[in-house]
């Protein structure tokens, strides 16, 4: 006399084990899906020694962005630049030049994030010396004419100097406001004979 229950037990165990293996494999594969290139942050275009100019309503150059190297990324439509230079022009004021070692430009170009050795230089005029501000990072909005940082800032103009933490730059009104921990020394420029 054969005992069917004792012979069915190994077959049922093998079937359960095979089912669990299939379920585990399908669960792992479902998380990965098919590889999609849009989810990767790989450049789709590279430019060298490029110049981008933005014009105002009257046809005058509002600002110019240059860099020796640019990589464009399609996943977020951003661009990363090496050694960028952003020059902002106003007909009634000296130009403002922003430089850094690296920058990231958002998809529409409305925001430029600069980092590593960032400097902001307001060109000199007949009645004042050039002003240079140095900081580790800066967020600029060239179309709006604003820039800001929460990092330490050092400003020099001739022999005068100022330091502080955090700054807001308004190119429309030609203002540079330090946020906190401000100290400095003003030395009057000598009159030319």
JSON list of N, CA and C in Angstrom, two decimals, residues 9 17 150:
[
{"chain": "A", "resi": 9, "resn": "UNK", "atom": "N", "xyz": [4.16, 15.43, -0.80]},
{"chain": "A", "resi": 9, "resn": "UNK", "atom": "CA", "xyz": [4.82, 16.49, -0.06]},
{"chain": "A", "resi": 9, "resn": "UNK", "atom": "C", "xyz": [6.07, 17.03, -0.77]},
{"chain": "A", "resi": 17, "resn": "UNK", "atom": "N", "xyz": [8.60, 26.24, -3.98]},
{"chain": "A", "resi": 17, "resn": "UNK", "atom": "CA", "xyz": [9.92, 26.82, -4.16]},
{"chain": "A", "resi": 17, "resn": "UNK", "atom": "C", "xyz": [10.08, 27.45, -5.54]},
{"chain": "A", "resi": 150, "resn": "UNK", "atom": "N", "xyz": [24.87, 83.47, 0.36]},
{"chain": "A", "resi": 150, "resn": "UNK", "atom": "CA", "xyz": [24.81, 83.39, 1.82]},
{"chain": "A", "resi": 150, "resn": "UNK", "atom": "C", "xyz": [26.19, 83.12, 2.41]}
]
